[in-house]
Amino acid sequence: MKVDYTTEAPVIQERLSLAQIQELVAKPLDTKPDKKFFIALTISGSLLLFGAVLLAITFYKGIGLWGNNEPVGWGFPIINFVFWVGIGHAGTLISAILFLLRQKWRTGIARFAEAMTIFAVMCAGIFPIIHLGRPWLAGYLVPYPNQHGMWVNFTSPLVWDVFAVSTYFTVSLIFWYTGLIPDFATLRDRTASKIKKSIYSIFSLGWRHSNRHWQHYEKAYVLLAGFATPLVLSVHTIVSFDFAVAILPGWHSTIFPPYFVAGAIFSGFAMVVTVLIFVRKIFDLQSIITLNHLEKMNKVIIATSLMVGYSYAMEFFIAWYSGVPEEQFVFINRAFGPYAWAYWTMVSCNVLFPQLFWFRKIRRSVPAMLAIVILVNVGMWFERFVIVVTSLHRDFLPSSWGMFIPTIYDIGILLGSFGLFFTLVILFTKSLPVISISEIKAVAEGAQPSYHGGVNHE
Amino acid sequence: MNNGRKIFGVSALFNKPDDIINAAKIVAGKGYTEWDVNTPYPVHGMDDAMKIKPSKLGFVTLFFGLCGTAFALLLMWYTLSVDYPLVIGGKPFFALPAFIPVTFELTVLFATISTIIAMLIFFFGLPRNNHPLHNTDYMKKVSLDHFGIVIEAADPKFDEYKINELLKSLNPVSTAVIYEKEKVRYPIFEPKFITFLILIAVVVSFGTYLTLNKLMYITPFSWMDEQEKITPQSKSEFFSDERGMRLPVEGTVARGFIPYPFMGVEIPDKYLSNPFIPTEENLTLGKKKFLTFCSPCHGNFGNGDGRLRGQFPNPPSLHSTRIRNFEDGRIYHVMTNGKNVMPSYASQITRDERWAIVNYVRVLQRAENASDSDIEKIQ
């Protein structure tokens, strides 16, 4: 297939009219869900239920059911936390950073990616709280005047995490809802059902598409994008501080913040591509979420893959260059010790397979990219596994070395988080417009005035 | 059509972005103030065409962002530097670099929330679902793919006929007059109904409170009267010895109480030696304790003529040759162990104080039996 890269590809293919675009996006909200929808919902719902039951047993019996034990006190919960927060980052990157960079193609995927951010952060938020052991005491993490007369330790990365993740969730939700307001108004004006109309009216807040409002609205959108951009970088930086601030070989590293942010964007884009491949097919959105979109995301994936690969190499270099034997031991142990299989899974999935995207044919082939992005998701989960487990399992005292063996509860709760994520994604696709209607209309061909808009008439 | 309702405004619809920009320019040029353009998405260049001033929303963001920064720093300064200062990781009480992450997050949080709330509520006057434009054909068209313009009756230059002519001259798809909405009365907002709801709420809350807390008095509304904890002296079902209070492990020694191994032993003085030299401080302590504990029987100067004389068998004088020849340890042992009718003072006088008393007794003995050479020394 010949693709012309010298001119910018149109964001929307097939020259759809504004009304056609709106019908295409809003149709899934009106049609009855089909069999496939319920099959998908059943699978994800079962996973969710499985995880919820195992979590309930954990609450009843205690976290001794998990594989976490000395010397690996941070097991699956922290791995999953970092994994899910990372997944969330692609949404903010697409909606905020690409917005600031005036990348028009982001409009087709921004809404979906933002929704995935919110769902992923919800999944992530579960894990640190259940890892507390007594999750009902999670309120102690919030600084409030309490009967102990004590405050939280604001110099601890774990408290930074509380602030970063909750701020990130709140801001993402507000950003997402703000984007949805004009769409709710559009849905309100097109629906025939009375019940739907009143629901949409409530959520649209009575939006009137007024230009006097659009002016402030666009300003607010730029401001929010401007805040979300450093925010998204700060969140994974702070997550990486959880490790980097600890004085432990394998964790205590200044490379961690950029390394984690690159990895987060990498895994997030992989997850967005994974889900979008299905969504554009099932809801017949190929002309709005085009192959060009997927190709551009694959390019981001290969760029971040190289960053992540560079970080892997640089960690080894620093271990050697620092001359600290403990540091050197950790990295040699990582690559050739008992967890070598995990390390090489990570390297091959994250660095080797994405290199196939250098070929245009693979970049534009849906089955090939699906295989690669799923491998990237696996690889990025293993990256967190390698960082957490291999740094802990052999510490300074060989007598206290041990292995981390996950139990069915660990794995079940991880599957449950996937169940939660996909259940929310599936419900989202049928209840809200997966593409921002007002934004996508604005970038359609002929939607904006010609350069001297209307001057000729005067 | 109008049913006697007031006119809200006159509207025109266009289907090309160029047309609406042109229309906006002309209407703005005619000096109208109360008018608006409705488009399904923001049309580029419309703000200039309508001659509206740049948005001031940024100032709200800046102000509340700085409020967030100040709040975060003040909170951390107050909690960690003033209210409960703790040294953590060797950092100063006001560890600014470690406070940056929380400061940043709160800045973003405050700025975002305030921007959106300010925009929606104060800039837009939302939520408002009873605006005259709602539920009109005009709104349905601009929601989908048309571009509309409305000149409102509130404008000082409003003239229905003139405006209709003006809008028609701009080649619109259609024009229409939009009327104010009739006031709708919702039965649920009637004062009677609201009073009724409040009444029900009060009755139900009070009734529930009365039933649960006063009449039934069951857990968890019984003010924690019944608790599963074991109180002192109560029986325990859990431990095999059924004692609620646990005994310390055998041989446990309480802090600050060193056991005395010579209880009941006759003369252990060869194992005991005075750890204190008679300094002035030590003797002052010894004197104080002697006068408190020893003098009632032994007398203020150790002559055996204390204030309790006659009520108990008189103690011997401390100035007899026998006692003067006692080792320090033996006097200490008598105080600790007791002798004849004298009880043990181990529980009232601490170890160090007993040795101080020994030193003071030595001073008394020396003073009471002073020789001439001693007097010469003093002189």
Coordinates of C-alpha atoms in Angstrom, one line a residue, chain B residues 324 363 365-379:
Chain B
R324 CA 30.1 2.4 115.0
V363 CA 28.5 11.9 110.0
Q365 CA 28.5 9.2 114.7
R366 CA 31.6 11.3 114.0
A367 CA 30.0 14.4 115.4
E368 CA 28.5 12.8 118.5
N369 CA 31.8 11.1 119.4
A370 CA 34.2 13.9 118.5
S371 CA 37.6 13.9 120.1
D372 CA 39.5 17.0 121.1
S373 CA 41.8 16.7 118.1
D374 CA 38.7 17.0 115.9
I375 CA 37.8 20.3 117.5
E376 CA 41.3 21.5 117.0
K377 CA 41.1 20.7 113.4
I378 CA 37.9 22.7 112.9
Q379 CA 39.4 25.7 114.8

